[in-house]
């Protein structure tokens, strides 16, 4: 029968947490099992043993590393605990190991009031337990669902049972009641109607880039809908139709300002209307195969670190960036690189509120019925497979190799080169040519794999644009509306760190690690291919991307977003100044001194230095 859903979720939760701990806090000491004499009774089956000292608890953890990844995405086996008081080793459950590491983390923090430290520690422990429990539920419900292997866009979006591979609480969903998961969690593939409000036109704020207004776009989805058996919905001339996510509608109906507007007749709840929608991987962006637009809502739920709400400046940013990208003409010359725009928004103005809660972003939907096959996010492509299954990437490469009568390694090299040419190089060139960088992490990055090889890349997320301060004058000449969105501009040094993390460390290195873990092509060979490509790009880039490529080729360390440290300090990055998470650094696997790191024998293997968590 294989492991239980709980055991699968426990292992996946531990892997995600320990990945963060090793990258951000303490890389530990690494040994080959043949050189590990302290606990030699055959407990370690992998290529390495990672030793972590938890000094404040007078214990050590020895983790069996079943797969060693040059990109840092290791796979772990059994955990062993050394208890100094008993002078002995014993097997430790992964869940207990996580909680001991959390305790060690907070014991190391200096300069924090003890009561605050304890409060934050309890909060992290709660989110760890919540994420683990939610993941177990999702695995239990979906593990035999054939849609997990489907090539439809929405099935891929809803297949992420394990979530963010570099986040300590990948399935934490604070604010989502247990009974609401079945309807609103993408992993459970529920479908539901949007809730609608009729709002007096004087209270509505909207904008868009295109031929239709945001209000007209919303009305279009209900044109043929029969509402409550009364025929097509008819609105008065002074009324505008405003949609809401059902979770947000529940919240809105409890707000005093909304209740007052309902009492005065300015807002009228209409209830559920229109076609059924379902959640994409972000939880709050909703999709319908028969609609030309997706809808991105605010919801009263904390997903991983942050309460997911649309800020007013983000509404403007989507429209402005749609205009700017069009003005650059960049996409006209890059048929394999596409950006899914958020070209319109709609919200309601309420007294004393910068955001009322009605904020909704309309997103282009290129994956409507008939055009939704072969589209998969990099996160879904590189996700760990369930027990007794192969990963999506290995299945893809095996199929190509069989059809082409070629080796897995040869197909893998060609696949990786095509991925670089359609996803990575154009993103860097957009930054180099126009000073526009993208938050192109795994979940924001979609690939058209209908032919087996990456034929087109799609970027999504209106919150994920960084404009170079050094190009401000040039960009504002193309799009004068940028004068009203100064928050989009950043210094190149900051952009370089963020862009490097999202595009390379988060997205690209995950692809490399998946190839290696699936035994398709060694990570060292993929890193050599990447190094060769970077050297070629370096000769062509003349703008702000050039220092980034040079950094990748020469620096010993790379910037890294510390999702665990961000969580430890209870930072809601979407509400922090400059949306700033905690950043640290990790060893650069492209750096020559790391080339033979996995071959070290006869002595402890050192990784990143221990970081100060204060």
PDB file of C-alpha atoms in Angstrom, residues 155-411:
ATOM      1  CA  UNK A 155      -5.012  20.486 -13.489  1.00  0.00           C
ATOM      2  CA  UNK A 156      -1.346  21.454 -13.330  1.00  0.00           C
ATOM      3  CA  UNK A 157      -2.219  24.475 -11.188  1.00  0.00           C
ATOM      4  CA  UNK A 158      -4.109  22.269  -8.758  1.00  0.00           C
ATOM      5  CA  UNK A 159      -1.478  19.515  -8.553  1.00  0.00           C
ATOM      6  CA  UNK A 160       0.890  21.271  -6.125  1.00  0.00           C
ATOM      7  CA  UNK A 161       0.220  19.068  -3.117  1.00  0.00           C
ATOM      8  CA  UNK A 162       3.572  19.893  -1.474  1.00  0.00           C
ATOM      9  CA  UNK A 163       3.781  23.596  -2.317  1.00  0.00           C
ATOM     10  CA  UNK A 164       6.796  25.894  -2.139  1.00  0.00           C
ATOM     11  CA  UNK A 165       9.938  23.740  -1.972  1.00  0.00           C
ATOM     12  CA  UNK A 166      11.944  26.476  -0.222  1.00  0.00           C
ATOM     13  CA  UNK A 167       9.387  27.603   2.357  1.00  0.00           C
ATOM     14  CA  UNK A 168       9.136  26.266   5.921  1.00  0.00           C
ATOM     15  CA  UNK A 169       5.308  26.274   5.929  1.00  0.00           C
ATOM     16  CA  UNK A 170       4.379  25.654   2.290  1.00  0.00           C
ATOM     17  CA  UNK A 171       0.724  24.779   2.926  1.00  0.00           C
ATOM     18  CA  UNK A 172      -0.069  27.114   5.808  1.00  0.00           C
ATOM     19  CA  UNK A 173      -3.532  28.603   5.175  1.00  0.00           C
ATOM     20  CA  UNK A 174      -4.426  30.711   8.208  1.00  0.00           C
ATOM     21  CA  UNK A 175      -7.943  32.081   7.910  1.00  0.00           C
ATOM     22  CA  UNK A 176      -9.286  29.215   5.799  1.00  0.00           C
ATOM     23  CA  UNK A 177     -11.694  27.191   7.917  1.00  0.00           C
ATOM     24  CA  UNK A 178     -11.516  23.411   7.677  1.00  0.00           C
ATOM     25  CA  UNK A 179     -14.843  23.145   5.861  1.00  0.00           C
ATOM     26  CA  UNK A 180     -13.798  25.805   3.315  1.00  0.00           C
ATOM     27  CA  UNK A 181     -10.832  23.889   1.890  1.00  0.00           C
ATOM     28  CA  UNK A 182     -13.039  21.602  -0.225  1.00  0.00           C
ATOM     29  CA  UNK A 183     -14.442  24.592  -2.121  1.00  0.00           C
ATOM     30  CA  UNK A 184     -11.632  27.132  -2.198  1.00  0.00           C
ATOM     31  CA  UNK A 185      -8.273  25.320  -1.950  1.00  0.00           C
ATOM     32  CA  UNK A 186      -6.825  24.698  -5.423  1.00  0.00           C
ATOM     33  CA  UNK A 187      -5.444  21.319  -4.335  1.00  0.00           C
ATOM     34  CA  UNK A 188      -8.983  20.013  -3.778  1.00  0.00           C
ATOM     35  CA  UNK A 189     -10.201  21.369  -7.138  1.00  0.00           C
ATOM     36  CA  UNK A 190     -13.508  22.756  -5.884  1.00  0.00           C
ATOM     37  CA  UNK A 191     -15.699  24.914  -8.140  1.00  0.00           C
ATOM     38  CA  UNK A 192     -17.935  27.793  -7.129  1.00  0.00           C
ATOM     39  CA  UNK A 193     -19.664  30.906  -8.429  1.00  0.00           C
ATOM     40  CA  UNK A 194     -18.410  34.411  -7.773  1.00  0.00           C
ATOM     41  CA  UNK A 195     -20.381  36.630  -5.441  1.00  0.00           C
ATOM     42  CA  UNK A 196     -21.624  39.908  -6.944  1.00  0.00           C
ATOM     43  CA  UNK A 197     -22.544  43.345  -5.669  1.00  0.00           C
ATOM     44  CA  UNK A 198     -24.436  46.098  -7.438  1.00  0.00           C
ATOM     45  CA  UNK A 199     -22.644  49.354  -6.556  1.00  0.00           C
ATOM     46  CA  UNK A 200     -23.568  52.968  -7.299  1.00  0.00           C
ATOM     47  CA  UNK A 201     -21.344  54.237 -10.083  1.00  0.00           C
ATOM     48  CA  UNK A 202     -20.113  57.189  -8.005  1.00  0.00           C
ATOM     49  CA  UNK A 203     -18.417  54.794  -5.580  1.00  0.00           C
ATOM     50  CA  UNK A 204     -16.680  52.695  -8.247  1.00  0.00           C
ATOM     51  CA  UNK A 205     -13.047  53.205  -9.254  1.00  0.00           C
ATOM     52  CA  UNK A 206     -11.869  51.407 -12.368  1.00  0.00           C
ATOM     53  CA  UNK A 207      -9.214  51.564 -15.055  1.00  0.00           C
ATOM     54  CA  UNK A 208      -8.072  49.436 -17.937  1.00  0.00           C
ATOM     55  CA  UNK A 209      -5.786  49.139 -20.903  1.00  0.00           C
ATOM     56  CA  UNK A 210      -7.799  47.978 -23.884  1.00  0.00           C
ATOM     57  CA  UNK A 211     -11.063  48.470 -25.689  1.00  0.00           C
ATOM     58  CA  UNK A 212     -13.329  47.368 -22.848  1.00  0.00           C
ATOM     59  CA  UNK A 213     -13.730  49.015 -19.465  1.00  0.00           C
ATOM     60  CA  UNK A 214     -13.259  46.838 -16.393  1.00  0.00           C
ATOM     61  CA  UNK A 215     -17.018  47.056 -15.710  1.00  0.00           C
ATOM     62  CA  UNK A 216     -17.800  45.898 -19.259  1.00  0.00           C
ATOM     63  CA  UNK A 217     -15.370  42.994 -18.884  1.00  0.00           C
ATOM     64  CA  UNK A 218     -17.157  41.889 -15.718  1.00  0.00           C
ATOM     65  CA  UNK A 219     -20.593  42.222 -17.318  1.00  0.00           C
ATOM     66  CA  UNK A 220     -19.435  40.148 -20.301  1.00  0.00           C
ATOM     67  CA  UNK A 221     -19.131  37.015 -18.167  1.00  0.00           C
ATOM     68  CA  UNK A 222     -22.813  37.303 -17.193  1.00  0.00           C
ATOM     69  CA  UNK A 223     -24.274  38.268 -20.563  1.00  0.00           C
ATOM     70  CA  UNK A 224     -25.743  34.848 -21.205  1.00  0.00           C
ATOM     71  CA  UNK A 225     -26.254  33.872 -17.576  1.00  0.00           C
ATOM     72  CA  UNK A 226     -29.751  33.400 -16.237  1.00  0.00           C
ATOM     73  CA  UNK A 227     -29.794  34.895 -12.770  1.00  0.00           C
ATOM     74  CA  UNK A 228     -32.028  33.175 -10.231  1.00  0.00           C
ATOM     75  CA  UNK A 229     -34.468  32.092 -12.953  1.00  0.00           C
ATOM     76  CA  UNK A 230     -35.409  35.692 -13.743  1.00  0.00           C
ATOM     77  CA  UNK A 231     -33.686  35.978 -17.106  1.00  0.00           C
ATOM     78  CA  UNK A 232     -30.615  38.091 -17.892  1.00  0.00           C
ATOM     79  CA  UNK A 233     -29.487  40.393 -15.108  1.00  0.00           C
ATOM     80  CA  UNK A 234     -30.588  44.015 -15.620  1.00  0.00           C
ATOM     81  CA  UNK A 235     -28.782  46.828 -13.832  1.00  0.00           C
ATOM     82  CA  UNK A 236     -29.896  50.425 -13.461  1.00  0.00           C
ATOM     83  CA  UNK A 237     -27.869  52.991 -15.442  1.00  0.00           C
ATOM     84  CA  UNK A 238     -26.186  54.270 -12.288  1.00  0.00           C
ATOM     85  CA  UNK A 239     -25.133  50.800 -11.062  1.00  0.00           C
ATOM     86  CA  UNK A 240     -21.932  48.832 -11.684  1.00  0.00           C
ATOM     87  CA  UNK A 241     -21.482  45.101 -11.194  1.00  0.00           C
ATOM     88  CA  UNK A 242     -18.597  44.274  -8.834  1.00  0.00           C
ATOM     89  CA  UNK A 243     -17.501  40.634  -8.307  1.00  0.00           C
ATOM     90  CA  UNK A 244     -15.964  39.213  -5.135  1.00  0.00           C
ATOM     91  CA  UNK A 245     -14.423  35.952  -4.030  1.00  0.00           C
ATOM     92  CA  UNK A 246     -16.928  34.181  -1.732  1.00  0.00           C
ATOM     93  CA  UNK A 247     -14.423  34.325   1.135  1.00  0.00           C
ATOM     94  CA  UNK A 248     -13.997  38.059   0.664  1.00  0.00           C
ATOM     95  CA  UNK A 249     -17.746  38.595   0.291  1.00  0.00           C
ATOM     96  CA  UNK A 250     -18.276  37.035   3.717  1.00  0.00           C
ATOM     97  CA  UNK A 251     -15.698  39.413   5.170  1.00  0.00           C
ATOM     98  CA  UNK A 252     -17.104  42.454   3.355  1.00  0.00           C
ATOM     99  CA  UNK A 253     -20.642  41.873   4.629  1.00  0.00           C
ATOM    100  CA  UNK A 254     -19.316  42.157   8.201  1.00  0.00           C
ATOM    101  CA  UNK A 255     -17.553  45.513   7.682  1.00  0.00           C
ATOM    102  CA  UNK A 256     -19.321  48.572   9.173  1.00  0.00           C
ATOM    103  CA  UNK A 257     -18.641  50.783   6.120  1.00  0.00           C
ATOM    104  CA  UNK A 258     -20.106  48.169   3.779  1.00  0.00           C
ATOM    105  CA  UNK A 259     -23.070  47.590   6.048  1.00  0.00           C
ATOM    106  CA  UNK A 260     -23.742  51.348   6.065  1.00  0.00           C
ATOM    107  CA  UNK A 261     -23.536  51.497   2.255  1.00  0.00           C
ATOM    108  CA  UNK A 262     -25.983  48.590   2.007  1.00  0.00           C
ATOM    109  CA  UNK A 263     -28.362  50.362   4.387  1.00  0.00           C
ATOM    110  CA  UNK A 264     -28.212  53.545   2.281  1.00  0.00           C
ATOM    111  CA  UNK A 265     -28.809  51.628  -0.949  1.00  0.00           C
ATOM    112  CA  UNK A 266     -25.402  52.450  -2.484  1.00  0.00           C
ATOM    113  CA  UNK A 267     -24.392  48.776  -2.390  1.00  0.00           C
ATOM    114  CA  UNK A 268     -26.693  45.844  -2.970  1.00  0.00           C
ATOM    115  CA  UNK A 269     -25.533  42.216  -2.471  1.00  0.00           C
ATOM    116  CA  UNK A 270     -26.698  40.049  -5.375  1.00  0.00           C
ATOM    117  CA  UNK A 271     -25.315  36.726  -4.181  1.00  0.00           C
ATOM    118  CA  UNK A 272     -23.736  34.031  -6.406  1.00  0.00           C
ATOM    119  CA  UNK A 273     -24.050  34.531 -10.167  1.00  0.00           C
ATOM    120  CA  UNK A 274     -22.435  33.406 -13.394  1.00  0.00           C
ATOM    121  CA  UNK A 275     -20.274  30.439 -14.381  1.00  0.00           C
ATOM    122  CA  UNK A 276     -18.255  28.299 -12.005  1.00  0.00           C
ATOM    123  CA  UNK A 277     -14.677  29.297 -11.247  1.00  0.00           C
ATOM    124  CA  UNK A 278     -11.869  27.383  -9.578  1.00  0.00           C
ATOM    125  CA  UNK A 279      -8.660  28.432  -7.828  1.00  0.00           C
ATOM    126  CA  UNK A 280      -5.250  28.493  -9.474  1.00  0.00           C
ATOM    127  CA  UNK A 281      -2.117  27.737  -7.458  1.00  0.00           C
ATOM    128  CA  UNK A 282      -2.078  31.174  -5.801  1.00  0.00           C
ATOM    129  CA  UNK A 283      -5.453  30.384  -4.110  1.00  0.00           C
ATOM    130  CA  UNK A 284      -6.879  33.865  -4.810  1.00  0.00           C
ATOM    131  CA  UNK A 285      -6.631  33.984  -8.619  1.00  0.00           C
ATOM    132  CA  UNK A 286      -9.659  32.248 -10.120  1.00  0.00           C
ATOM    133  CA  UNK A 287     -10.023  30.590 -13.509  1.00  0.00           C
ATOM    134  CA  UNK A 288     -12.888  29.541 -15.767  1.00  0.00           C
ATOM    135  CA  UNK A 289     -12.245  27.724 -19.043  1.00  0.00           C
ATOM    136  CA  UNK A 290     -14.978  29.701 -20.799  1.00  0.00           C
ATOM    137  CA  UNK A 291     -13.980  33.220 -19.723  1.00  0.00           C
ATOM    138  CA  UNK A 292     -11.500  35.554 -21.391  1.00  0.00           C
ATOM    139  CA  UNK A 293     -10.226  36.780 -18.024  1.00  0.00           C
ATOM    140  CA  UNK A 294      -9.093  35.400 -14.714  1.00  0.00           C
ATOM    141  CA  UNK A 295      -9.924  37.306 -11.530  1.00  0.00           C
ATOM    142  CA  UNK A 296      -7.391  38.064  -8.791  1.00  0.00           C
ATOM    143  CA  UNK A 297      -9.112  38.908  -5.511  1.00  0.00           C
ATOM    144  CA  UNK A 298      -8.221  39.914  -2.000  1.00  0.00           C
ATOM    145  CA  UNK A 299      -8.983  37.118   0.453  1.00  0.00           C
ATOM    146  CA  UNK A 300      -8.821  37.142   4.266  1.00  0.00           C
ATOM    147  CA  UNK A 301      -6.321  34.265   4.310  1.00  0.00           C
ATOM    148  CA  UNK A 302      -2.610  34.177   5.109  1.00  0.00           C
ATOM    149  CA  UNK A 303      -0.967  31.995   2.481  1.00  0.00           C
ATOM    150  CA  UNK A 304       2.588  31.048   3.598  1.00  0.00           C
ATOM    151  CA  UNK A 305       3.846  34.418   4.970  1.00  0.00           C
ATOM    152  CA  UNK A 306       1.317  36.999   3.921  1.00  0.00           C
ATOM    153  CA  UNK A 307      -2.290  38.115   4.048  1.00  0.00           C
ATOM    154  CA  UNK A 308      -3.285  38.059   0.391  1.00  0.00           C
ATOM    155  CA  UNK A 309      -4.779  41.443  -0.418  1.00  0.00           C
ATOM    156  CA  UNK A 310      -4.640  43.670  -3.490  1.00  0.00           C
ATOM    157  CA  UNK A 311      -3.102  47.029  -2.649  1.00  0.00           C
ATOM    158  CA  UNK A 312      -4.260  50.123  -4.530  1.00  0.00           C
ATOM    159  CA  UNK A 313      -0.807  50.728  -6.016  1.00  0.00           C
ATOM    160  CA  UNK A 314      -0.836  47.152  -7.348  1.00  0.00           C
ATOM    161  CA  UNK A 315      -4.072  47.820  -9.196  1.00  0.00           C
ATOM    162  CA  UNK A 316      -2.460  50.758 -10.995  1.00  0.00           C
ATOM    163  CA  UNK A 317       0.736  48.811 -11.610  1.00  0.00           C
ATOM    164  CA  UNK A 318      -1.022  46.111 -13.627  1.00  0.00           C
ATOM    165  CA  UNK A 319      -2.551  48.637 -16.028  1.00  0.00           C
ATOM    166  CA  UNK A 320       0.599  50.731 -16.310  1.00  0.00           C
ATOM    167  CA  UNK A 321       2.840  47.720 -16.909  1.00  0.00           C
ATOM    168  CA  UNK A 322       0.504  46.427 -19.635  1.00  0.00           C
ATOM    169  CA  UNK A 323       0.943  49.777 -21.400  1.00  0.00           C
ATOM    170  CA  UNK A 324       4.683  49.916 -20.809  1.00  0.00           C
ATOM    171  CA  UNK A 325       5.373  46.405 -22.094  1.00  0.00           C
ATOM    172  CA  UNK A 326       3.348  47.172 -25.206  1.00  0.00           C
ATOM    173  CA  UNK A 327       5.282  50.411 -25.753  1.00  0.00           C
ATOM    174  CA  UNK A 328       8.667  48.709 -25.506  1.00  0.00           C
ATOM    175  CA  UNK A 329       7.765  46.385 -28.391  1.00  0.00           C
ATOM    176  CA  UNK A 330       9.884  43.722 -26.690  1.00  0.00           C
ATOM    177  CA  UNK A 331       7.320  40.929 -27.029  1.00  0.00           C
ATOM    178  CA  UNK A 332       6.926  41.580 -30.761  1.00  0.00           C
ATOM    179  CA  UNK A 333      10.443  40.255 -31.238  1.00  0.00           C
ATOM    180  CA  UNK A 334      10.171  37.407 -28.702  1.00  0.00           C
ATOM    181  CA  UNK A 335       7.472  34.998 -29.937  1.00  0.00           C
ATOM    182  CA  UNK A 336       8.567  32.357 -27.401  1.00  0.00           C
ATOM    183  CA  UNK A 337       8.327  34.718 -24.409  1.00  0.00           C
ATOM    184  CA  UNK A 338       4.923  35.907 -23.244  1.00  0.00           C
ATOM    185  CA  UNK A 339       3.694  38.009 -20.341  1.00  0.00           C
ATOM    186  CA  UNK A 340       0.197  37.437 -18.995  1.00  0.00           C
ATOM    187  CA  UNK A 341      -1.053  40.949 -18.369  1.00  0.00           C
ATOM    188  CA  UNK A 342      -3.343  42.312 -15.655  1.00  0.00           C
ATOM    189  CA  UNK A 343      -4.839  45.057 -17.827  1.00  0.00           C
ATOM    190  CA  UNK A 344      -7.825  46.205 -15.746  1.00  0.00           C
ATOM    191  CA  UNK A 345      -9.079  46.626 -12.205  1.00  0.00           C
ATOM    192  CA  UNK A 346     -12.221  47.505 -10.329  1.00  0.00           C
ATOM    193  CA  UNK A 347     -12.819  48.571  -6.747  1.00  0.00           C
ATOM    194  CA  UNK A 348     -15.196  50.485  -4.505  1.00  0.00           C
ATOM    195  CA  UNK A 349     -14.407  53.707  -2.679  1.00  0.00           C
ATOM    196  CA  UNK A 350     -15.452  53.742   0.976  1.00  0.00           C
ATOM    197  CA  UNK A 351     -14.889  56.580   3.464  1.00  0.00           C
ATOM    198  CA  UNK A 352     -11.606  56.502   5.368  1.00  0.00           C
ATOM    199  CA  UNK A 353     -10.244  53.428   3.571  1.00  0.00           C
ATOM    200  CA  UNK A 354      -7.322  53.303   1.129  1.00  0.00           C
ATOM    201  CA  UNK A 355      -8.436  49.768   0.251  1.00  0.00           C
ATOM    202  CA  UNK A 356     -12.045  48.816   0.774  1.00  0.00           C
ATOM    203  CA  UNK A 357     -11.661  45.074   0.256  1.00  0.00           C
ATOM    204  CA  UNK A 358     -13.504  45.125  -3.078  1.00  0.00           C
ATOM    205  CA  UNK A 359     -10.257  45.370  -5.084  1.00  0.00           C
ATOM    206  CA  UNK A 360     -10.266  42.943  -8.002  1.00  0.00           C
ATOM    207  CA  UNK A 361      -7.686  42.598 -10.786  1.00  0.00           C
ATOM    208  CA  UNK A 362      -8.667  41.249 -14.192  1.00  0.00           C
ATOM    209  CA  UNK A 363      -6.006  39.069 -15.774  1.00  0.00           C
ATOM    210  CA  UNK A 364      -5.770  37.925 -19.387  1.00  0.00           C
ATOM    211  CA  UNK A 365      -6.638  34.246 -19.816  1.00  0.00           C
ATOM    212  CA  UNK A 366      -4.690  32.731 -22.715  1.00  0.00           C
ATOM    213  CA  UNK A 367      -5.626  29.214 -21.529  1.00  0.00           C
ATOM    214  CA  UNK A 368      -9.338  29.146 -22.295  1.00  0.00           C
ATOM    215  CA  UNK A 369     -11.074  25.978 -23.441  1.00  0.00           C
ATOM    216  CA  UNK A 370      -9.343  24.458 -26.451  1.00  0.00           C
ATOM    217  CA  UNK A 371      -6.031  26.212 -25.703  1.00  0.00           C
ATOM    218  CA  UNK A 372      -5.374  24.850 -22.228  1.00  0.00           C
ATOM    219  CA  UNK A 373      -3.297  21.760 -23.029  1.00  0.00           C
ATOM    220  CA  UNK A 374       0.403  21.318 -22.362  1.00  0.00           C
ATOM    221  CA  UNK A 375       0.721  24.328 -20.000  1.00  0.00           C
ATOM    222  CA  UNK A 376       2.561  23.659 -16.749  1.00  0.00           C
ATOM    223  CA  UNK A 377       4.225  25.824 -14.127  1.00  0.00           C
ATOM    224  CA  UNK A 378       7.872  25.185 -13.328  1.00  0.00           C
ATOM    225  CA  UNK A 379       6.740  24.496  -9.747  1.00  0.00           C
ATOM    226  CA  UNK A 380       4.482  21.651 -10.927  1.00  0.00           C
ATOM    227  CA  UNK A 381       7.121  20.360 -13.325  1.00  0.00           C
ATOM    228  CA  UNK A 382       9.784  20.094 -10.622  1.00  0.00           C
ATOM    229  CA  UNK A 383       7.590  18.999  -7.706  1.00  0.00           C
ATOM    230  CA  UNK A 384       8.542  15.780  -5.942  1.00  0.00           C
ATOM    231  CA  UNK A 385       6.487  12.825  -7.182  1.00  0.00           C
ATOM    232  CA  UNK A 386       4.241  10.821  -4.919  1.00  0.00           C
ATOM    233  CA  UNK A 387       5.519   7.421  -3.821  1.00  0.00           C
ATOM    234  CA  UNK A 388       5.730   4.900  -6.681  1.00  0.00           C
ATOM    235  CA  UNK A 389       5.350   7.662  -9.277  1.00  0.00           C
ATOM    236  CA  UNK A 390       7.873   9.527 -11.406  1.00  0.00           C
ATOM    237  CA  UNK A 391       8.136  13.296 -11.548  1.00  0.00           C
ATOM    238  CA  UNK A 392       6.441  15.243 -14.314  1.00  0.00           C
ATOM    239  CA  UNK A 393       9.848  16.112 -15.759  1.00  0.00           C
ATOM    240  CA  UNK A 394      11.103  12.523 -15.851  1.00  0.00           C
ATOM    241  CA  UNK A 395       7.866  11.334 -17.470  1.00  0.00           C
ATOM    242  CA  UNK A 396       8.262  14.024 -20.115  1.00  0.00           C
ATOM    243  CA  UNK A 397      11.915  13.244 -20.870  1.00  0.00           C
ATOM    244  CA  UNK A 398      11.306   9.487 -20.959  1.00  0.00           C
ATOM    245  CA  UNK A 399       8.510   9.979 -23.499  1.00  0.00           C
ATOM    246  CA  UNK A 400      10.689  12.144 -25.733  1.00  0.00           C
ATOM    247  CA  UNK A 401      13.603   9.728 -25.515  1.00  0.00           C
ATOM    248  CA  UNK A 402      11.353   6.818 -26.478  1.00  0.00           C
ATOM    249  CA  UNK A 403       9.794   8.688 -29.416  1.00  0.00           C
ATOM    250  CA  UNK A 404      13.150   9.906 -30.706  1.00  0.00           C
ATOM    251  CA  UNK A 405      15.141   6.739 -29.984  1.00  0.00           C
ATOM    252  CA  UNK A 406      17.727   8.789 -28.118  1.00  0.00           C
ATOM    253  CA  UNK A 407      19.290   8.597 -24.683  1.00  0.00           C
ATOM    254  CA  UNK A 408      17.800  10.344 -21.667  1.00  0.00           C
ATOM    255  CA  UNK A 409      20.983  12.415 -21.349  1.00  0.00           C
ATOM    256  CA  UNK A 410      20.885  13.645 -24.969  1.00  0.00           C
ATOM    257  CA  UNK A 411      17.217  14.607 -24.744  1.00  0.00           C
TER     258      UNK A 411
END
